[in-house]
Tab-separated table of C-alpha atoms and ligand atoms in Angstrom:
chain	number	residue	atom	x	y	z
A	1	UNK	CA	-13.373	40.225	0.171
A	2	UNK	CA	-10.798	40.770	-2.572
A	3	UNK	CA	-7.991	40.607	-0.230
A	4	UNK	CA	-9.544	37.561	1.368
A	5	UNK	CA	-9.443	35.816	-1.997
A	6	UNK	CA	-6.116	37.087	-3.109
A	7	UNK	CA	-4.356	36.875	0.056
A	8	UNK	CA	-5.840	33.808	1.399
A	9	UNK	CA	-6.814	31.582	-1.073
A	10	UNK	CA	-3.624	30.776	-2.509
A	11	UNK	CA	-3.696	27.277	-2.696
A	12	UNK	CA	-3.809	23.881	-3.067
A	13	UNK	CA	-2.593	21.264	-4.971
A	14	UNK	CA	-1.532	17.887	-5.967
A	15	UNK	CA	0.845	15.845	-7.710
A	16	UNK	CA	1.552	15.550	-10.769
A	17	UNK	CA	4.403	14.938	-12.525
A	18	UNK	CA	4.654	13.972	-16.040
A	19	UNK	CA	5.609	10.387	-15.828
A	20	UNK	CA	2.615	8.097	-15.579
A	21	UNK	CA	4.165	4.964	-14.185
A	22	UNK	CA	2.845	1.595	-15.137
A	23	UNK	CA	1.207	-0.239	-12.254
A	24	UNK	CA	3.929	-2.121	-10.512
A	25	UNK	CA	3.600	-5.322	-8.559
A	26	UNK	CA	3.818	-5.016	-4.847
A	27	UNK	CA	6.934	-6.494	-3.463
A	28	UNK	CA	5.230	-9.027	-1.254
A	29	UNK	CA	7.972	-10.794	0.812
A	30	UNK	CA	8.063	-14.522	1.319
A	31	UNK	CA	10.532	-16.410	3.506
A	32	UNK	CA	11.399	-19.821	2.193
A	33	UNK	CA	13.091	-22.189	4.751
A	34	UNK	CA	14.802	-25.289	3.555
A	35	UNK	CA	14.514	-27.686	6.515
A	36	UNK	CA	17.576	-29.163	8.300
A	37	UNK	CA	21.151	-28.623	6.842
A	38	UNK	CA	24.704	-29.130	7.809
A	39	UNK	CA	25.179	-31.555	10.741
A	40	UNK	CA	21.505	-32.199	10.628
A	41	UNK	CA	20.496	-34.398	7.590
A	42	UNK	CA	16.870	-34.723	8.580
A	43	UNK	CA	15.339	-38.047	7.375
A	44	UNK	CA	17.357	-40.331	5.259
A	45	UNK	CA	15.568	-41.943	2.407
A	46	UNK	CA	15.179	-45.661	1.610
A	47	UNK	CA	17.222	-44.815	-1.380
A	48	UNK	CA	19.848	-43.092	0.645
A	49	UNK	CA	18.578	-39.494	-0.154
A	50	UNK	CA	19.252	-37.022	2.532
A	51	UNK	CA	16.167	-34.829	3.453
A	52	UNK	CA	18.339	-31.734	3.835
A	53	UNK	CA	19.456	-31.949	0.284
A	54	UNK	CA	16.008	-32.616	-1.218
A	55	UNK	CA	14.710	-29.690	0.828
A	56	UNK	CA	17.384	-27.362	-0.198
A	57	UNK	CA	16.957	-28.149	-3.818
A	58	UNK	CA	13.134	-27.686	-3.766
A	59	UNK	CA	13.481	-24.506	-1.787
A	60	UNK	CA	15.836	-23.036	-4.337
A	61	UNK	CA	13.533	-23.999	-7.287
A	62	UNK	CA	10.676	-22.400	-5.122
A	63	UNK	CA	12.671	-19.230	-4.604
A	64	UNK	CA	13.325	-18.891	-8.439
A	65	UNK	CA	9.708	-19.500	-9.185
A	66	UNK	CA	8.319	-17.011	-6.642
A	67	UNK	CA	10.806	-14.393	-7.666
A	68	UNK	CA	9.845	-14.949	-11.321
A	69	UNK	CA	6.334	-14.341	-10.254
A	70	UNK	CA	7.272	-10.935	-8.654
A	71	UNK	CA	7.643	-11.914	-5.073
A	72	UNK	CA	10.539	-10.868	-2.945
A	73	UNK	CA	11.976	-14.028	-1.562
A	74	UNK	CA	14.293	-14.474	1.464
A	75	UNK	CA	16.098	-17.821	2.063
A	76	UNK	CA	16.900	-18.732	5.718
A	77	UNK	CA	19.448	-21.371	4.704
A	78	UNK	CA	21.679	-20.541	1.804
A	79	UNK	CA	24.054	-23.483	1.943
A	80	UNK	CA	24.471	-26.895	3.454
A	81	UNK	CA	24.757	-25.472	6.904
A	82	UNK	CA	23.230	-25.950	10.406
A	83	UNK	CA	20.797	-23.235	11.361
A	84	UNK	CA	18.875	-23.595	14.754
A	85	UNK	CA	15.179	-23.412	14.567
A	86	UNK	CA	15.261	-20.213	16.872
A	87	UNK	CA	17.632	-18.456	14.449
A	88	UNK	CA	15.270	-19.387	11.582
A	89	UNK	CA	12.379	-17.733	13.296
A	90	UNK	CA	14.670	-14.805	14.290
A	91	UNK	CA	15.674	-14.346	10.609
A	92	UNK	CA	12.032	-14.415	9.599
A	93	UNK	CA	10.965	-11.916	12.150
A	94	UNK	CA	13.742	-9.702	10.938
A	95	UNK	CA	12.760	-10.091	7.292
A	96	UNK	CA	9.047	-9.043	8.169
A	97	UNK	CA	7.651	-11.109	5.396
A	98	UNK	CA	3.963	-11.725	4.387
A	99	UNK	CA	4.345	-15.369	5.035
A	100	UNK	CA	6.666	-18.158	5.888
A	101	UNK	CA	6.964	-21.537	4.359
A	102	UNK	CA	9.260	-24.338	5.402
A	103	UNK	CA	10.166	-27.239	2.996
A	104	UNK	CA	10.672	-30.779	4.307
A	105	UNK	CA	10.288	-34.245	3.348
A	106	UNK	CA	8.568	-36.789	5.612
A	107	UNK	CA	9.523	-40.214	7.230
A	108	UNK	CA	7.392	-42.885	8.890
A	109	UNK	CA	8.152	-46.194	10.571
A	110	UNK	CA	5.620	-47.822	8.352
A	111	UNK	CA	7.145	-47.902	4.801
A	112	UNK	CA	3.731	-48.027	3.222
A	113	UNK	CA	2.768	-44.498	4.267
A	114	UNK	CA	3.036	-42.036	1.470
A	115	UNK	CA	1.923	-38.695	0.383
A	116	UNK	CA	2.123	-35.012	0.815
A	117	UNK	CA	0.782	-33.001	3.913
A	118	UNK	CA	1.120	-29.464	5.136
A	119	UNK	CA	1.472	-28.655	8.669
A	120	UNK	CA	0.381	-25.473	10.496
A	121	UNK	CA	-0.201	-24.213	13.974
A	122	UNK	CA	-3.837	-24.384	15.134
A	123	UNK	CA	-4.927	-22.714	18.329
A	124	UNK	CA	-7.704	-25.425	18.526
A	125	UNK	CA	-5.104	-28.152	18.986
A	126	UNK	CA	-2.770	-26.506	21.511
A	127	UNK	CA	0.022	-28.484	23.126
A	128	UNK	CA	0.645	-27.559	26.748
A	129	UNK	CA	4.422	-27.965	26.601
A	130	UNK	CA	4.851	-26.070	23.398
A	131	UNK	CA	2.866	-22.743	23.599
A	132	UNK	CA	2.781	-20.769	20.465
A	133	UNK	CA	3.493	-17.028	20.000
A	134	UNK	CA	0.464	-14.879	20.463
A	135	UNK	CA	0.697	-13.921	16.864
A	136	UNK	CA	0.791	-17.497	15.663
A	137	UNK	CA	-2.318	-18.172	17.809
A	138	UNK	CA	-4.208	-15.315	16.353
A	139	UNK	CA	-3.049	-16.155	12.884
A	140	UNK	CA	-4.423	-19.742	12.950
A	141	UNK	CA	-7.200	-19.073	10.267
A	142	UNK	CA	-4.508	-17.460	7.994
A	143	UNK	CA	-2.014	-20.227	8.342
A	144	UNK	CA	-4.810	-22.800	7.810
A	145	UNK	CA	-5.988	-21.126	4.695
A	146	UNK	CA	-2.447	-21.013	3.321
A	147	UNK	CA	-1.999	-24.612	4.245
A	148	UNK	CA	-5.236	-25.537	2.537
A	149	UNK	CA	-4.380	-23.791	-0.781
A	150	UNK	CA	-0.759	-25.182	-0.888
A	151	UNK	CA	-1.941	-28.764	-0.091
A	152	UNK	CA	-4.697	-28.645	-2.752
A	153	UNK	CA	-2.170	-27.329	-5.229
A	154	UNK	CA	0.269	-30.139	-4.414
A	155	UNK	CA	-2.269	-32.848	-4.683
A	156	UNK	CA	-3.729	-31.603	-7.907
A	157	UNK	CA	-0.407	-30.847	-9.587
A	158	UNK	CA	2.007	-33.637	-8.533
A	159	UNK	CA	-0.166	-36.659	-8.056
A	160	UNK	CA	1.222	-37.307	-4.617
A	161	UNK	CA	-1.338	-38.953	-2.214
A	162	UNK	CA	-3.271	-36.454	-0.090
A	163	UNK	CA	-2.308	-36.795	3.518
A	164	UNK	CA	-4.224	-33.596	4.381
A	165	UNK	CA	-3.470	-30.995	6.831
A	166	UNK	CA	-1.828	-31.470	10.160
A	167	UNK	CA	-2.199	-29.140	13.029
A	168	UNK	CA	1.276	-29.086	14.597
A	169	UNK	CA	3.310	-27.357	17.194
A	170	UNK	CA	6.544	-27.651	15.177
A	171	UNK	CA	8.827	-24.759	16.252
A	172	UNK	CA	9.076	-22.761	13.019
A	173	UNK	CA	5.374	-22.493	12.491
A	174	UNK	CA	4.496	-21.980	16.043
A	175	UNK	CA	6.784	-19.133	17.114
A	176	UNK	CA	6.746	-16.640	14.294
A	177	UNK	CA	4.803	-13.579	13.570
A	178	UNK	CA	3.291	-14.248	10.098
A	179	UNK	CA	1.159	-16.893	8.506
A	180	UNK	CA	3.291	-19.990	8.377
A	181	UNK	CA	3.339	-23.533	6.983
A	182	UNK	CA	5.615	-26.538	6.943
A	183	UNK	CA	5.288	-28.622	3.701
A	184	UNK	CA	6.105	-32.389	4.073
A	185	UNK	CA	6.496	-32.887	0.345
A	186	UNK	CA	6.462	-36.717	0.443
A	187	UNK	CA	7.833	-39.693	2.475
A	188	UNK	CA	11.468	-40.599	2.025
A	189	UNK	CA	10.640	-43.875	4.006
A	190	UNK	CA	8.348	-44.934	1.128
A	191	UNK	CA	10.209	-46.346	-1.981
A	192	UNK	CA	7.708	-44.875	-4.447
A	193	UNK	CA	7.795	-41.423	-2.868
A	194	UNK	CA	11.542	-41.501	-2.283
A	195	UNK	CA	12.166	-42.405	-5.939
A	196	UNK	CA	9.951	-39.518	-7.104
A	197	UNK	CA	11.799	-37.160	-4.713
A	198	UNK	CA	15.019	-37.995	-6.342
A	199	UNK	CA	13.688	-36.965	-9.709
A	200	UNK	CA	14.529	-33.368	-10.625
A	201	UNK	CA	11.294	-32.968	-12.728
A	202	UNK	CA	9.155	-34.001	-9.704
A	203	UNK	CA	11.080	-31.425	-7.502
A	204	UNK	CA	10.296	-28.932	-10.091
A	205	UNK	CA	6.577	-29.838	-9.992
A	206	UNK	CA	6.578	-29.771	-6.238
A	207	UNK	CA	8.130	-26.307	-6.238
A	208	UNK	CA	5.699	-25.012	-8.720
A	209	UNK	CA	2.748	-26.510	-6.866
A	210	UNK	CA	3.886	-24.661	-3.657
A	211	UNK	CA	4.451	-21.511	-5.482
A	212	UNK	CA	0.996	-21.712	-7.025
A	213	UNK	CA	-0.724	-22.358	-3.581
A	214	UNK	CA	1.208	-19.228	-2.143
A	215	UNK	CA	0.097	-17.230	-5.165
A	216	UNK	CA	-3.517	-18.260	-4.626
A	217	UNK	CA	-3.170	-17.131	-0.996
A	218	UNK	CA	-1.232	-14.099	-1.461
A	219	UNK	CA	-2.106	-12.698	-5.115
A	220	UNK	CA	0.146	-10.002	-6.233
A	221	UNK	CA	-1.967	-6.952	-6.427
A	222	UNK	CA	-1.053	-4.101	-8.673
A	223	UNK	CA	0.118	-1.181	-6.505
A	224	UNK	CA	-0.539	2.239	-8.060
A	225	UNK	CA	2.803	3.362	-6.759
A	226	UNK	CA	5.846	1.551	-5.483
A	227	UNK	CA	5.892	3.610	-2.217
A	228	UNK	CA	2.352	3.411	-0.883
A	229	UNK	CA	2.299	-0.307	0.048
A	230	UNK	CA	0.847	-0.488	3.558
A	231	UNK	CA	0.696	3.207	3.731
A	232	UNK	CA	-2.491	4.304	5.674
A	233	UNK	CA	-3.744	6.142	2.572
A	234	UNK	CA	-2.958	3.371	0.146
A	235	UNK	CA	-6.448	2.672	-0.941
A	236	UNK	CA	-7.515	6.227	-1.183
A	237	UNK	CA	-4.495	6.907	-3.373
A	238	UNK	CA	-5.060	3.777	-5.418
A	239	UNK	CA	-8.663	5.018	-6.225
A	240	UNK	CA	-7.547	8.434	-7.261
A	241	UNK	CA	-4.887	6.938	-9.457
A	242	UNK	CA	-7.471	4.790	-11.086
A	243	UNK	CA	-9.707	7.829	-11.763
A	244	UNK	CA	-6.590	9.684	-13.211
A	245	UNK	CA	-6.646	12.303	-10.561
A	246	UNK	CA	-3.086	11.784	-9.180
A	247	UNK	CA	0.040	10.709	-10.795
A	248	UNK	CA	3.544	10.101	-9.325
A	249	UNK	CA	6.941	10.355	-10.407
A	250	UNK	CA	9.124	7.396	-11.487
A	251	UNK	CA	6.410	5.163	-10.223
A	252	UNK	CA	6.493	6.784	-6.725
A	253	UNK	CA	3.810	8.926	-5.087
A	254	UNK	CA	5.813	10.313	-2.121
A	255	UNK	CA	2.672	10.199	0.070
A	256	UNK	CA	4.257	12.003	3.038
A	257	UNK	CA	5.704	15.027	1.290
A	258	UNK	CA	3.797	18.230	1.721
A	259	UNK	CA	1.530	19.119	-1.181
A	260	UNK	CA	2.299	22.270	-2.991
A	261	UNK	CA	0.023	24.974	-4.300
A	262	UNK	CA	0.693	23.932	-7.855
A	263	UNK	CA	0.061	20.241	-7.098
A	264	UNK	CA	-3.146	20.856	-5.417
A	265	UNK	CA	-4.432	23.131	-8.240
A	266	UNK	CA	-3.543	20.461	-10.687
A	267	UNK	CA	-5.496	17.836	-8.962
A	268	UNK	CA	-8.379	20.294	-8.430
A	269	UNK	CA	-8.346	20.917	-12.140
A	270	UNK	CA	-8.706	17.339	-12.875
A	271	UNK	CA	-11.627	17.217	-10.568
A	272	UNK	CA	-13.450	20.451	-11.673
A	273	UNK	CA	-11.949	21.112	-15.062
A	274	UNK	CA	-11.559	24.864	-14.410
A	275	UNK	CA	-8.904	25.419	-17.030
A	276	UNK	CA	-11.163	24.119	-19.737
A	277	UNK	CA	-13.899	26.340	-18.666
A	278	UNK	CA	-11.596	29.219	-18.568
A	279	UNK	CA	-10.236	28.636	-22.028
A	280	UNK	CA	-13.725	27.810	-23.637
A	281	UNK	CA	-15.331	31.053	-22.340
A	282	UNK	CA	-13.109	33.106	-24.648
A	283	UNK	CA	-10.491	33.480	-21.996
A	284	UNK	CA	-12.579	35.421	-19.675
A	285	UNK	CA	-15.115	33.768	-17.607
A	286	UNK	CA	-18.264	35.467	-16.440
A	287	UNK	CA	-17.567	34.884	-12.978
A	288	UNK	CA	-14.162	36.375	-13.229
A	289	UNK	CA	-15.370	39.410	-15.323
A	290	UNK	CA	-17.871	40.004	-12.513
A	291	UNK	CA	-15.296	40.296	-9.826
A	292	UNK	CA	-11.917	40.805	-11.303
A	293	UNK	CA	-10.437	43.189	-13.821
A	294	UNK	CA	-9.782	41.962	-17.182
A	295	UNK	CA	-6.599	40.254	-16.030
A	296	UNK	CA	-7.363	37.004	-17.659
A	297	UNK	CA	-6.738	37.852	-21.181
A	298	UNK	CA	-3.128	38.493	-20.689
A	299	UNK	CA	-1.334	35.979	-18.572
A	300	UNK	CA	-0.138	37.360	-15.226
A	301	UNK	CA	3.444	37.554	-14.678
A	302	UNK	CA	4.881	36.226	-11.445
A	303	UNK	CA	8.619	36.107	-10.944
A	304	UNK	CA	8.323	32.496	-9.678
A	305	UNK	CA	6.003	31.142	-12.359
A	306	UNK	CA	8.009	31.148	-15.620
A	307	UNK	CA	6.296	29.626	-18.650
A	308	UNK	CA	8.564	26.662	-18.369
A	309	UNK	CA	7.157	25.702	-14.862
A	310	UNK	CA	5.300	22.419	-15.137
A	311	UNK	CA	2.090	23.875	-13.639
A	312	UNK	CA	2.112	27.139	-15.754
A	313	UNK	CA	-1.124	26.648	-17.617
A	314	UNK	CA	-3.000	25.421	-14.668
A	315	UNK	CA	-1.711	28.136	-12.406
A	316	UNK	CA	-2.624	30.687	-15.057
A	317	UNK	CA	-6.076	29.399	-15.316
A	318	UNK	CA	-6.537	29.388	-11.558
A	319	UNK	CA	-5.196	32.939	-11.281
A	320	UNK	CA	-7.497	33.992	-14.125
A	321	UNK	CA	-10.487	32.590	-12.351
A	322	UNK	CA	-9.426	34.313	-9.050
A	323	UNK	CA	-8.833	31.011	-7.359
A	324	UNK	CA	-5.361	32.018	-6.313
A	325	UNK	CA	-3.677	35.382	-6.068
A	326	UNK	CA	-0.096	36.544	-5.905
A	327	UNK	CA	1.718	37.849	-2.933
A	328	UNK	CA	2.908	41.404	-2.182
A	329	UNK	CA	6.380	40.628	-3.280
A	330	UNK	CA	5.149	39.739	-6.822
A	331	UNK	CA	5.362	35.892	-6.207
A	332	UNK	CA	2.668	33.246	-6.632
A	333	UNK	CA	4.585	30.547	-5.012
A	334	UNK	CA	3.547	27.522	-6.888
A	335	UNK	CA	5.976	25.166	-4.837
A	336	UNK	CA	4.905	26.357	-1.430
A	337	UNK	CA	3.203	23.925	0.666
A	338	UNK	CA	-0.565	24.480	0.834
A	339	UNK	CA	-2.099	24.853	4.208
A	340	UNK	CA	-5.269	23.159	5.458
A	341	UNK	CA	-7.225	26.271	5.674
A	342	UNK	CA	-6.214	27.186	2.022
A	343	UNK	CA	-7.349	23.732	0.965
A	344	UNK	CA	-10.709	24.171	2.645
A	345	UNK	CA	-11.351	27.680	1.195
A	346	UNK	CA	-10.252	26.715	-2.320
A	347	UNK	CA	-12.158	23.453	-2.360
A	348	UNK	CA	-15.379	25.259	-1.467
A	349	UNK	CA	-14.704	27.903	-4.107
A	350	UNK	CA	-14.078	25.495	-6.863
A	351	UNK	CA	-17.085	23.481	-6.089
A	352	UNK	CA	-19.100	26.560	-6.160
A	353	UNK	CA	-20.443	25.620	-2.946
A	354	UNK	CA	-19.115	28.763	-1.231
A	355	UNK	CA	-22.086	30.351	0.459
A	356	UNK	CA	-23.307	31.747	3.630
A	357	UNK	CA	-24.694	28.314	4.493
A	358	UNK	CA	-24.748	28.153	8.271
A	359	UNK	CA	-21.948	26.338	9.710
A	360	UNK	CA	-22.552	26.575	13.428
A	361	UNK	CA	-20.339	24.361	15.319
A	362	UNK	CA	-20.958	20.764	14.670
A	363	UNK	CA	-17.344	20.730	15.427
A	364	UNK	CA	-15.717	23.173	17.745
A	365	UNK	CA	-12.033	23.467	16.847
A	366	UNK	CA	-10.336	25.524	19.476
A	367	UNK	CA	-7.921	26.803	16.890
A	368	UNK	CA	-10.646	27.917	14.359
A	369	UNK	CA	-12.654	30.548	15.977
A	370	UNK	CA	-15.671	32.078	14.275
A	371	UNK	CA	-13.493	35.187	13.317
A	372	UNK	CA	-10.873	33.164	11.490
A	373	UNK	CA	-10.859	33.901	7.866
A	374	UNK	CA	-11.435	30.426	6.685
A	375	UNK	CA	-13.805	29.176	9.343
A	376	UNK	CA	-16.918	28.997	7.327
A	377	UNK	CA	-15.209	26.672	4.755
A	378	UNK	CA	-13.568	24.622	7.479
A	379	UNK	CA	-16.735	24.021	9.410
A	380	UNK	CA	-18.895	23.446	6.379
A	381	UNK	CA	-16.517	20.832	5.017
A	382	UNK	CA	-16.202	19.304	8.439
A	383	UNK	CA	-20.007	19.030	8.598
A	384	UNK	CA	-20.122	17.386	5.123
A	385	UNK	CA	-17.575	14.823	6.348
A	386	UNK	CA	-15.054	15.874	3.820
A	387	UNK	CA	-12.372	17.514	6.051
A	388	UNK	CA	-11.448	16.235	9.454
A	389	UNK	CA	-9.616	17.807	12.382
A	390	UNK	CA	-6.277	16.782	13.417
A	391	UNK	CA	-7.760	15.888	16.676
A	392	UNK	CA	-11.353	16.194	17.890
A	393	UNK	CA	-10.604	19.596	19.193
A	394	UNK	CA	-7.993	21.144	16.799
A	395	UNK	CA	-7.936	21.679	13.058
A	396	UNK	CA	-4.418	23.143	12.565
A	397	UNK	CA	-5.498	25.434	9.828
A	398	UNK	CA	-1.907	26.715	9.212
A	399	UNK	CA	-0.355	23.317	8.820
A	400	UNK	CA	0.542	21.926	5.480
A	401	UNK	CA	-1.121	18.780	4.134
A	402	UNK	CA	0.821	15.798	3.055
A	403	UNK	CA	0.003	14.390	-0.417
A	404	UNK	CA	-1.566	11.381	1.358
A	405	UNK	CA	-3.857	13.590	3.514
A	406	UNK	CA	-4.883	15.308	0.350
A	407	UNK	CA	-5.590	12.156	-1.446
A	408	UNK	CA	-7.674	11.030	1.563
A	409	UNK	CA	-9.641	14.170	1.462
A	410	UNK	CA	-10.270	14.142	-2.308
A	411	UNK	CA	-11.208	10.530	-2.033
A	412	UNK	CA	-13.908	11.382	0.643
A	413	UNK	CA	-15.019	14.294	-1.566
A	414	UNK	CA	-15.309	12.134	-4.573
A	415	UNK	CA	-17.203	9.611	-2.620
A	416	UNK	CA	-19.628	12.021	-1.032
A	417	UNK	CA	-20.374	13.713	-4.321
A	418	UNK	CA	-20.636	10.725	-6.595
A	419	UNK	CA	-23.894	10.465	-8.356
B	1	LIG	ZN1	12.193	-32.418	8.207
């Protein structure tokens, strides 16, 4: 059994560099499209205003406001130039934003018509000649919600008349891949609206209102780390960060890097506080005294664990408690990736759950026969829902674990054991 612990349990760990990064805003990306441009002036106002210029100016203001709020903004049109509708959509597809907003001004044969409206594609109002992309069809509820929030914001904050939402098959809001709206700020064909659209303060108000509507739809959440946005383990990593169980370096978590032994032990120590235990029990825990020699009083010397190693104290505590052991060549390998089998055994040991509890195959991993050294731990943790196989039939015990996989496992463990 001693060889088992020393040789096998080496292991585990997690992340932990010293820099605790402040929560950072996720870079949610937004495409802002200034309608018309170049040879296409759009509507021409009763006061001579060109729609393309009004759109461009408001789009620029909107870009600045959104950027100031922390969004990542991409403009389709960056000058007074002609860009086809298909190219605008292609640019948006390429940018892969969270949403698309096109800025326009309206026109109507009846000069009395005035006010603001927001267009979006609605699958319940299809137009046979203008089929939408599958994505836009599916995104109807999202586009509608975005349209509602922006329309409400404009009406409340600018005083333009409320012309409501308009289901529409306009190209740029029908062919894309993300929630999309087209804002018709006001009517250039109406003298009152046109005069207001000529006013820089009103344009600023419009831009602010659209920005606020977008922010209401897509609030900037605080990401625990800058590199976990949309990662499959994002929510687990975020929960562990909030509990102080994981840290990153320079604001990054590096979720897909293999977790090292020292990192795993550091996280485990945050979970189980074994280094406190070891210190408070006058340097020699009862448990250790029972099964190990008095090696805990004096630090063990390993050639690859100098006192300057960031994990020195934690590693020494783990060594003292018998959680990890060195290798025959005199190394302890703190920076070596931890394997899944090692994680399982060490997790059980640290929780004090190691036992002869029966573990008969609720899960039959063909690569973990009953004779495998870590079989008991692996099957017990599997039965508790804490560790999963790589597939239904394989566990891959010798494979390393990524930091994200470790976070997901610890997150499950914390959830299952919470009072
Ligand atoms: Zn237009």
